[in-house]
Amino acid sequence: MFDDRSPIYLQIADKIKEDILSGALGEDEQVMSTNQYASFYRINPATAAKGFQQLVEEGVLYKRRGIGMFVSPDAREKLRTERRERFFEEVVDAMITEARVIGIPLDEIVRRIEGAK
Amino acid sequence: MTLSVEVKDLTIRYGETVAVDGLTLKLAGGKIYGLLGRNGSGKTSVLSAVSAFRKATSGAVLVGGAEPFENAALTRQICFVRDRVDAQDGDCARGVFRMARMLRPNWDEEYAQALIERFHVPLKKRIGALSRGAKSALSVTLGLAARAPVTIFDESYLGMDAPSRYAFYDELLNDYIAHPRTIIISTHLIEEVGSLFEEVVIIDKGRLVAHDDTEALRARGVAVTGPADAVAEFTAGRTVLGDQRLGGTRSTTIYGQLTAEERGRARGAGLDLGPVGLQDLFVHLTAEERR
């Protein structure tokens, strides 16, 4: 569930983004209401609403008045692009730093990647 | 209908002891509030004044804009729940429920029955013979089923075991969603129940320490960790809540939001910025050395 150490609404937004990236939530699919979400995860409804609002502002979700929140048609593609931009810095560079610290030669990593092709 | 709760320059004295010391608070109606404070910080005194169980020594309490003290119509709208039951030891729970049905204008009998079953409230035993857990179960059942526009739980579920407490959190949240009202919860179990609060009020020695949106408060504590010199330089001139050293590493907890520029500067200096949980923040803000 959610930890106590960072804003819960950001954790909610991240969780929904993960579901969109993995395909568990499809384009134009309705997401749970803030009340359902609050009740399910045992959090204040205002906190849940803040997480959803964040996603509306980012264009990941859109509102249909009186019906609920839906996944934007281009949300998955948008999130994938964002993640790709961060991939080298957050995943690859971090891996290289870790490899240097523990003494794994980069050649060995390259060989492993070649093997996975 | 939701009712706001306002406390204006409230002071409560017991003889020489000042329990509440010029406290001012404004709580909008329809939210769930967490009231946090150490033992003896004045939580129960404030809540007793809000519920009209106690008269203010000076200052004012307003619920929905009116004074609740000796105002029967208004006090029916305020439900104060503790971990003991306001009844004679010889009474049985059945009698306590009969009273509640009469006194509480929004009482929901069907909901009360469901809660009695869920929390295994013994109806036939005398109040004096109930275990601590059973007393808590009875109290929270009375508090929830009353559906009072202002409902206050003053550490009322401390006697319950963990599964019963979580059942209580679920009931509270779902019933609040279905019937929005002003709820104030005072508790020591911050990690368990913190995610239910929309706003948090922290008091210490009868004075206000912090009142903010829970999420904003969470974002306000930052743990700065790294080489001792760099940490000292970065945290100089800030409100320091706590400080720990381990060899050449230092971790200092500061209070106050950091700008993006400051975050960047910290990272550039090889410092790690970590979030601080609500409970840790509470511990730091009310620690002995800060008193």
CSV table of C-alpha atoms in Angstrom, one decimal:
chain,number,residue,atom,x,y,z
A,1,MET,CA,0.0,0.0,0.0
A,2,PHE,CA,1.2,3.6,0.6
A,3,ASP,CA,4.0,4.5,2.8
A,4,ASP,CA,3.9,7.4,5.3
A,5,ARG,CA,7.1,9.1,4.0
A,6,SER,CA,6.1,10.8,0.8
A,7,PRO,CA,2.9,12.6,-0.3
A,8,ILE,CA,0.3,9.9,-0.7
A,9,TYR,CA,-1.4,11.7,-3.6
A,10,LEU,CA,1.8,11.4,-5.7
A,11,GLN,CA,2.0,7.7,-4.8
A,12,ILE,CA,-1.6,7.4,-6.0
A,13,ALA,CA,-0.8,9.2,-9.3
A,14,ASP,CA,2.2,6.9,-9.8
A,15,LYS,CA,0.1,3.8,-9.2
A,16,ILE,CA,-2.4,4.8,-11.8
A,17,LYS,CA,0.4,5.6,-14.3
A,18,GLU,CA,1.9,2.1,-13.7
A,19,ASP,CA,-1.5,0.6,-14.5
A,20,ILE,CA,-1.8,2.6,-17.7
A,21,LEU,CA,1.8,1.7,-18.8
A,22,SER,CA,1.2,-2.0,-18.1
A,23,GLY,CA,-2.0,-1.9,-20.0
A,24,ALA,CA,-4.2,-2.9,-17.0
A,25,LEU,CA,-6.0,0.4,-17.7
A,26,GLY,CA,-6.8,0.9,-21.3
A,27,GLU,CA,-7.5,4.1,-23.4
A,28,ASP,CA,-10.8,5.7,-22.6
A,29,GLU,CA,-11.4,3.2,-19.8
A,30,GLN,CA,-13.1,4.6,-16.7
A,31,VAL,CA,-10.9,4.6,-13.5
A,32,MET,CA,-12.3,4.0,-10.0
A,33,SER,CA,-14.0,7.0,-8.4
A,34,THR,CA,-12.1,8.9,-5.8
A,35,ASN,CA,-14.5,7.5,-3.1
A,36,GLN,CA,-14.0,3.9,-4.3
A,37,TYR,CA,-10.3,4.5,-4.4
A,38,ALA,CA,-10.2,6.1,-0.9
A,39,SER,CA,-12.3,3.3,0.6
A,40,PHE,CA,-10.2,0.6,-1.1
A,41,TYR,CA,-6.8,2.0,0.0
A,42,ARG,CA,-8.1,3.4,3.3
A,43,ILE,CA,-7.1,7.0,2.6
A,44,ASN,CA,-8.9,10.3,2.9
A,45,PRO,CA,-11.1,11.0,-0.2
A,46,ALA,CA,-9.6,14.5,-0.5
A,47,THR,CA,-6.2,13.0,-0.8
A,48,ALA,CA,-7.4,10.6,-3.5
A,49,ALA,CA,-9.0,13.5,-5.3
A,50,LYS,CA,-5.7,15.4,-5.2
A,51,GLY,CA,-3.9,12.5,-6.9
A,52,PHE,CA,-6.6,12.3,-9.6
A,53,GLN,CA,-6.4,16.1,-10.1
A,54,GLN,CA,-2.7,15.8,-10.6
A,55,LEU,CA,-3.3,13.3,-13.4
A,56,VAL,CA,-5.9,15.5,-15.0
A,57,GLU,CA,-3.5,18.4,-15.0
A,58,GLU,CA,-0.8,16.2,-16.6
A,59,GLY,CA,-3.3,15.1,-19.3
A,60,VAL,CA,-3.2,11.5,-18.2
A,61,LEU,CA,-6.9,11.4,-17.2
A,62,TYR,CA,-9.8,13.4,-18.4
A,63,LYS,CA,-13.1,14.2,-16.7
A,64,ARG,CA,-16.6,13.5,-18.0
A,65,ARG,CA,-19.0,15.6,-16.0
A,66,GLY,CA,-21.3,13.6,-13.8
A,67,ILE,CA,-19.8,10.3,-15.0
A,68,GLY,CA,-16.2,10.1,-13.8
A,69,MET,CA,-12.6,10.0,-14.8
A,70,PHE,CA,-11.2,8.3,-17.9
A,71,VAL,CA,-7.8,7.4,-19.3
A,72,SER,CA,-6.8,9.9,-22.0
A,73,PRO,CA,-6.4,8.2,-25.5
A,74,ASP,CA,-2.7,9.2,-25.7
A,75,ALA,CA,-1.8,8.7,-22.1
A,76,ARG,CA,0.1,5.4,-22.5
A,77,GLU,CA,2.2,6.8,-25.4
A,78,LYS,CA,2.9,10.0,-23.5
A,79,LEU,CA,4.0,8.1,-20.3
A,80,ARG,CA,6.2,5.7,-22.4
A,81,THR,CA,7.9,8.7,-24.0
A,82,GLU,CA,8.5,10.3,-20.6
A,83,ARG,CA,9.9,7.1,-19.2
A,84,ARG,CA,12.2,6.6,-22.2
A,85,GLU,CA,13.6,10.0,-21.7
A,86,ARG,CA,14.5,9.2,-18.1
A,87,PHE,CA,15.6,5.6,-18.8
A,88,PHE,CA,19.3,6.3,-19.6
A,89,GLU,CA,19.8,8.7,-16.7
A,90,GLU,CA,17.8,6.8,-14.1
A,91,VAL,CA,18.5,3.2,-15.0
A,92,VAL,CA,21.6,3.0,-17.2
A,93,ASP,CA,23.7,5.6,-15.5
A,94,ALA,CA,22.7,4.3,-12.1
A,95,MET,CA,23.7,0.8,-13.2
A,96,ILE,CA,27.1,2.0,-14.4
A,97,THR,CA,27.8,3.9,-11.1
A,98,GLU,CA,26.8,0.7,-9.1
A,99,ALA,CA,29.0,-1.5,-11.4
A,100,ARG,CA,32.0,0.8,-10.8
A,101,VAL,CA,31.4,0.7,-7.0
A,102,ILE,CA,31.4,-3.0,-6.8
A,103,GLY,CA,34.0,-3.6,-9.5
A,104,ILE,CA,32.1,-5.1,-12.4
A,105,PRO,CA,33.9,-4.3,-15.7
A,106,LEU,CA,31.6,-2.5,-18.3
A,107,ASP,CA,32.7,-5.1,-20.9
A,108,GLU,CA,31.0,-7.8,-18.9
A,109,ILE,CA,27.8,-5.8,-18.8
A,110,VAL,CA,27.9,-5.2,-22.5
A,111,ARG,CA,28.4,-8.9,-23.1
A,112,ARG,CA,25.4,-9.7,-21.0
A,113,ILE,CA,23.3,-7.2,-22.9
A,114,GLU,CA,24.5,-8.6,-26.2
A,115,GLY,CA,23.5,-12.1,-24.9
A,116,ALA,CA,19.9,-10.8,-24.2
A,117,LYS,CA,19.3,-9.6,-27.7
B,1,MET,CA,-25.2,19.7,7.0
B,2,THR,CA,-21.7,20.1,8.3
B,3,LEU,CA,-20.6,22.2,11.2
B,4,SER,CA,-17.4,24.2,11.5
B,5,VAL,CA,-15.4,24.2,14.8
B,6,GLU,CA,-13.7,27.4,15.9
B,7,VAL,CA,-11.6,27.9,19.0
B,8,LYS,CA,-10.6,31.4,19.8
B,9,ASP,CA,-7.8,32.2,22.3
B,10,LEU,CA,-9.0,29.3,24.4
B,11,THR,CA,-7.5,28.9,27.9
B,12,ILE,CA,-8.4,26.2,30.3
B,13,ARG,CA,-6.9,26.1,33.8
B,14,TYR,CA,-7.2,23.5,36.5
B,15,GLY,CA,-6.1,25.4,39.6
B,16,GLU,CA,-2.5,26.3,39.0
B,17,THR,CA,-2.1,24.1,35.9
B,18,VAL,CA,-2.6,25.6,32.5
B,19,ALA,CA,-3.9,22.8,30.3
B,20,VAL,CA,-4.8,24.9,27.3
B,21,ASP,CA,-2.9,28.2,26.8
B,22,GLY,CA,-4.4,30.7,24.4
B,23,LEU,CA,-5.2,28.2,21.6
B,24,THR,CA,-6.8,29.5,18.4
B,25,LEU,CA,-8.0,27.0,15.7
B,26,LYS,CA,-10.3,27.2,12.8
B,27,LEU,CA,-11.6,23.9,11.4
B,28,ALA,CA,-13.9,24.0,8.4
B,29,GLY,CA,-16.9,21.7,8.4
B,30,GLY,CA,-17.0,18.3,6.7
B,31,LYS,CA,-13.3,17.2,7.0
B,32,ILE,CA,-11.5,14.5,9.0
B,33,TYR,CA,-9.0,16.1,11.3
B,34,GLY,CA,-6.2,14.4,13.3
B,35,LEU,CA,-5.4,16.0,16.6
B,36,LEU,CA,-1.9,15.0,17.7
B,37,GLY,CA,-0.2,15.8,21.0
B,38,ARG,CA,1.8,14.1,23.7
B,39,ASN,CA,0.3,13.0,26.9
B,40,GLY,CA,-0.8,16.1,28.9
B,41,SER,CA,-0.6,18.4,25.9
B,42,GLY,CA,-4.2,19.5,26.4
B,43,LYS,CA,-6.0,17.4,23.7
B,44,THR,CA,-8.7,16.1,25.9
B,45,SER,CA,-9.3,19.5,27.5
B,46,VAL,CA,-9.7,21.2,24.1
B,47,LEU,CA,-12.0,18.5,22.9
B,48,SER,CA,-14.0,18.6,26.1
B,49,ALA,CA,-14.6,22.3,25.6
B,50,VAL,CA,-15.6,21.8,22.0
B,51,SER,CA,-18.1,19.2,23.2
B,52,ALA,CA,-19.4,21.4,26.0
B,53,PHE,CA,-18.3,19.0,28.7
B,54,ARG,CA,-16.1,21.7,30.1
B,55,LYS,CA,-16.3,25.5,30.3
B,56,ALA,CA,-13.5,27.6,29.0
B,57,THR,CA,-11.5,29.6,31.7
B,58,SER,CA,-11.3,32.3,29.0
B,59,GLY,CA,-11.6,32.5,25.3
B,60,ALA,CA,-14.4,31.0,23.2
B,61,VAL,CA,-15.5,27.9,21.4
B,62,LEU,CA,-17.9,28.1,18.5
B,63,VAL,CA,-19.5,25.1,16.7
B,64,GLY,CA,-21.3,26.2,13.6
B,65,GLY,CA,-20.9,29.7,14.8
B,66,ALA,CA,-22.6,29.2,18.2
B,67,GLU,CA,-21.4,28.5,21.7
B,68,PRO,CA,-22.1,24.9,22.6
B,69,PHE,CA,-21.8,25.3,26.4
B,70,GLU,CA,-25.3,24.9,28.0
B,71,ASN,CA,-26.8,24.8,24.5
B,72,ALA,CA,-28.8,21.5,24.4
B,73,ALA,CA,-29.9,21.8,20.8
B,74,LEU,CA,-26.3,22.2,19.7
B,75,THR,CA,-24.8,19.6,22.0
B,76,ARG,CA,-27.1,17.0,20.4
B,77,GLN,CA,-25.2,17.6,17.2
B,78,ILE,CA,-21.8,17.0,18.9
B,79,CYS,CA,-20.7,13.5,19.8
B,80,PHE,CA,-17.7,13.1,22.1
B,81,VAL,CA,-16.4,9.5,22.2
B,82,ARG,CA,-13.8,8.3,24.7
B,83,ASP,CA,-12.5,4.8,25.5
B,84,ARG,CA,-14.8,4.6,28.5
B,85,VAL,CA,-18.6,4.8,28.3
B,86,ASP,CA,-20.5,7.7,29.9
B,87,ALA,CA,-22.9,5.5,31.9
B,88,GLN,CA,-23.2,3.9,35.3
B,89,ASP,CA,-21.3,0.7,35.9
B,90,GLY,CA,-24.5,-1.1,36.7
B,91,ASP,CA,-26.2,-0.2,33.4
B,92,CYS,CA,-26.2,-2.6,30.5
B,93,ALA,CA,-25.2,-1.7,27.0
B,94,ARG,CA,-28.8,-2.2,25.9
B,95,GLY,CA,-29.9,0.7,28.1
B,96,VAL,CA,-27.0,2.8,26.8
B,97,PHE,CA,-28.3,2.3,23.2
B,98,ARG,CA,-31.8,3.1,24.3
B,99,MET,CA,-30.6,6.5,25.6
B,100,ALA,CA,-28.6,7.2,22.4
B,101,ARG,CA,-31.6,6.5,20.2
B,102,MET,CA,-33.6,9.1,22.3
B,103,LEU,CA,-30.9,11.7,22.4
B,104,ARG,CA,-29.3,11.6,18.9
B,105,PRO,CA,-31.4,13.1,16.2
B,106,ASN,CA,-29.5,11.4,13.4
B,107,TRP,CA,-29.2,8.0,15.0
B,108,ASP,CA,-29.3,5.1,12.5
B,109,GLU,CA,-30.6,2.0,14.2
B,110,GLU,CA,-29.8,-0.3,11.3
B,111,TYR,CA,-26.2,0.9,11.2
B,112,ALA,CA,-25.9,0.5,14.9
B,113,GLN,CA,-27.1,-3.1,14.7
B,114,ALA,CA,-24.5,-3.9,12.0
B,115,LEU,CA,-21.8,-2.3,14.1
B,116,ILE,CA,-22.8,-4.2,17.2
B,117,GLU,CA,-22.4,-7.4,15.2
B,118,ARG,CA,-19.1,-6.4,13.5
B,119,PHE,CA,-17.5,-5.3,16.8
B,120,HIS,CA,-19.1,-8.0,18.9
B,121,VAL,CA,-20.5,-5.5,21.4
B,122,PRO,CA,-22.0,-7.5,24.3
B,123,LEU,CA,-25.5,-6.1,25.0
B,124,LYS,CA,-26.4,-7.9,28.2
B,125,LYS,CA,-23.3,-7.4,30.3
B,126,ARG,CA,-23.1,-4.6,32.8
B,127,ILE,CA,-20.9,-1.7,31.7
B,128,GLY,CA,-18.6,-2.2,34.8
B,129,ALA,CA,-18.0,-5.8,33.8
B,130,LEU,CA,-16.9,-5.0,30.2
B,131,SER,CA,-13.3,-5.6,29.1
B,132,ARG,CA,-11.4,-2.6,27.8
B,133,GLY,CA,-11.8,-3.8,24.3
B,134,ALA,CA,-15.5,-4.2,24.7
B,135,LYS,CA,-15.8,-0.7,26.2
B,136,SER,CA,-14.0,0.7,23.2
B,137,ALA,CA,-16.2,-1.3,20.8
B,138,LEU,CA,-19.3,0.0,22.5
B,139,SER,CA,-18.0,3.6,22.4
B,140,VAL,CA,-17.1,3.7,18.7
B,141,THR,CA,-20.4,2.0,17.9
B,142,LEU,CA,-22.2,4.8,19.7
B,143,GLY,CA,-20.0,7.4,18.0
B,144,LEU,CA,-20.5,6.1,14.5
B,145,ALA,CA,-24.2,5.3,14.6
B,146,ALA,CA,-25.0,8.8,16.1
B,147,ARG,CA,-24.0,10.3,12.8
B,148,ALA,CA,-23.5,13.6,14.7
B,149,PRO,CA,-22.4,16.5,12.5
B,150,VAL,CA,-19.4,16.9,14.8
B,151,THR,CA,-18.0,13.6,15.9
B,152,ILE,CA,-14.9,13.5,18.1
B,153,PHE,CA,-13.0,10.3,18.9
B,154,ASP,CA,-10.6,11.0,21.7
B,155,GLU,CA,-8.3,7.9,21.7
B,156,SER,CA,-11.5,6.0,21.9
B,157,TYR,CA,-10.3,2.9,20.1
B,158,LEU,CA,-7.1,2.3,22.1
B,159,GLY,CA,-8.6,-0.7,23.9
B,160,MET,CA,-9.3,-2.5,20.6
B,161,ASP,CA,-6.9,-5.0,19.1
B,162,ALA,CA,-5.4,-4.4,15.6
B,163,PRO,CA,-8.0,-6.2,13.5
B,164,SER,CA,-10.8,-4.4,15.3
B,165,ARG,CA,-9.0,-1.0,14.9
B,166,TYR,CA,-8.7,-1.6,11.2
B,167,ALA,CA,-12.4,-2.5,11.0
B,168,PHE,CA,-13.1,0.7,12.8
B,169,TYR,CA,-11.0,2.7,10.3
B,170,ASP,CA,-12.9,1.1,7.4
B,171,GLU,CA,-16.3,1.8,9.0
B,172,LEU,CA,-15.3,5.4,9.8
B,173,LEU,CA,-14.1,6.2,6.3
B,174,ASN,CA,-17.0,4.5,4.5
B,175,ASP,CA,-19.6,6.1,6.7
B,176,TYR,CA,-17.9,9.5,6.3
B,177,ILE,CA,-18.0,9.1,2.5
B,178,ALA,CA,-21.7,8.2,2.6
B,179,HIS,CA,-22.5,10.8,5.3
B,180,PRO,CA,-19.9,13.7,5.3
B,181,ARG,CA,-19.5,15.3,8.7
B,182,THR,CA,-16.8,17.0,10.8
B,183,ILE,CA,-14.7,14.3,12.5
B,184,ILE,CA,-11.9,15.0,14.9
B,185,ILE,CA,-9.6,12.0,15.9
B,186,SER,CA,-7.1,12.3,18.7
B,187,THR,CA,-4.6,9.5,18.6
B,188,HIS,CA,-1.2,8.2,19.4
B,189,LEU,CA,-1.4,5.6,16.5
B,190,ILE,CA,-0.3,8.1,13.9
B,191,GLU,CA,1.1,5.6,11.4
B,192,GLU,CA,-2.0,3.5,11.4
B,193,VAL,CA,-4.6,6.3,11.0
B,194,GLY,CA,-2.6,9.2,9.5
B,195,SER,CA,-3.8,8.5,5.9
B,196,LEU,CA,-7.4,9.2,7.0
B,197,PHE,CA,-6.7,12.8,8.0
B,198,GLU,CA,-7.3,15.6,5.6
B,199,GLU,CA,-5.7,18.0,8.0
B,200,VAL,CA,-3.5,17.6,11.0
B,201,VAL,CA,-3.4,19.8,14.1
B,202,ILE,CA,-0.4,19.3,16.5
B,203,ILE,CA,-0.5,20.9,19.9
B,204,ASP,CA,2.0,20.8,22.7
B,205,LYS,CA,1.7,22.2,26.2
B,206,GLY,CA,-1.7,23.6,25.4
B,207,ARG,CA,-0.4,25.6,22.4
B,208,LEU,CA,-0.6,25.2,18.7
B,209,VAL,CA,2.5,23.8,17.0
B,210,ALA,CA,1.2,23.1,13.5
B,211,HIS,CA,-2.1,23.0,11.6
B,212,ASP,CA,-2.0,22.1,8.0
B,213,ASP,CA,-3.2,19.9,5.2
B,214,THR,CA,-1.7,16.4,6.0
B,215,GLU,CA,0.1,16.2,2.6
B,216,ALA,CA,1.6,19.7,3.0
B,217,LEU,CA,2.8,18.9,6.5
B,218,ARG,CA,4.4,15.7,5.2
B,219,ALA,CA,6.2,17.6,2.5
B,220,ARG,CA,7.5,20.1,5.1
B,221,GLY,CA,10.0,17.8,6.9
B,222,VAL,CA,13.2,16.9,5.1
B,223,ALA,CA,16.0,14.7,6.3
B,224,VAL,CA,19.3,15.9,4.9
B,225,THR,CA,22.0,13.2,4.9
B,226,GLY,CA,25.6,13.3,3.8
B,227,PRO,CA,29.1,14.3,4.7
B,228,ALA,CA,29.0,16.2,8.1
B,229,ASP,CA,30.5,19.4,6.8
B,230,ALA,CA,28.2,19.6,3.7
B,231,VAL,CA,25.1,18.9,5.8
B,232,ALA,CA,26.1,21.6,8.4
B,233,GLU,CA,26.6,24.1,5.6
B,234,PHE,CA,23.3,23.3,3.9
B,235,THR,CA,21.2,23.3,7.0
B,236,ALA,CA,22.8,26.5,8.6
B,237,GLY,CA,20.1,29.0,9.5
B,238,ARG,CA,17.2,26.6,9.0
B,239,THR,CA,14.8,25.2,11.6
B,240,VAL,CA,16.5,22.0,12.7
B,241,LEU,CA,14.2,19.4,14.3
B,242,GLY,CA,16.7,16.7,14.8
B,243,ASP,CA,20.3,15.8,14.3
B,244,GLN,CA,22.2,12.5,14.2
B,245,ARG,CA,25.7,11.5,13.5
B,246,LEU,CA,27.3,8.2,12.5
B,247,GLY,CA,31.1,8.5,11.9
B,248,GLY,CA,31.6,11.2,9.2
B,249,THR,CA,27.9,11.0,8.1
B,250,ARG,CA,25.4,13.4,9.5
B,251,SER,CA,21.6,13.4,9.1
B,252,THR,CA,19.7,16.6,10.0
B,253,THR,CA,16.0,16.9,9.9
B,254,ILE,CA,14.9,20.3,8.9
B,255,TYR,CA,11.4,21.9,8.8
B,256,GLY,CA,10.3,24.0,5.9
B,257,GLN,CA,9.8,23.6,2.2
B,258,LEU,CA,12.8,23.5,-0.1
B,259,THR,CA,12.8,25.3,-3.5
B,260,ALA,CA,13.8,23.4,-6.6
B,261,GLU,CA,17.0,25.4,-6.7
B,262,GLU,CA,17.8,24.4,-3.1
B,263,ARG,CA,17.1,20.8,-3.9
B,264,GLY,CA,19.5,21.0,-6.9
B,265,ARG,CA,22.2,22.6,-4.8
B,266,ALA,CA,21.9,19.9,-2.1
B,267,ARG,CA,22.2,17.1,-4.7
B,268,GLY,CA,25.2,18.9,-6.2
B,269,ALA,CA,26.8,18.9,-2.8
B,270,GLY,CA,26.4,15.1,-2.6
B,271,LEU,CA,23.5,15.3,-0.1
B,272,ASP,CA,20.6,12.9,0.1
B,273,LEU,CA,17.2,14.5,0.7
B,274,GLY,CA,14.7,12.1,2.3
B,275,PRO,CA,11.1,12.5,3.3
B,276,VAL,CA,10.0,12.5,6.9
B,277,GLY,CA,6.9,10.6,8.0
B,278,LEU,CA,4.1,12.2,9.9
B,279,GLN,CA,5.0,10.3,13.0
B,280,ASP,CA,8.6,11.3,12.9
B,281,LEU,CA,7.7,14.9,12.2
B,282,PHE,CA,5.4,14.8,15.2
B,283,VAL,CA,8.1,13.3,17.4
B,284,HIS,CA,10.6,16.0,16.3
B,285,LEU,CA,8.1,18.9,16.7
B,286,THR,CA,7.1,17.9,20.2
B,287,ALA,CA,10.5,16.5,21.4
B,288,GLU,CA,11.6,17.4,25.0
B,289,GLU,CA,14.6,19.6,24.0
B,290,ARG,CA,12.3,21.8,21.9
B,291,ARG,CA,9.9,22.4,24.9
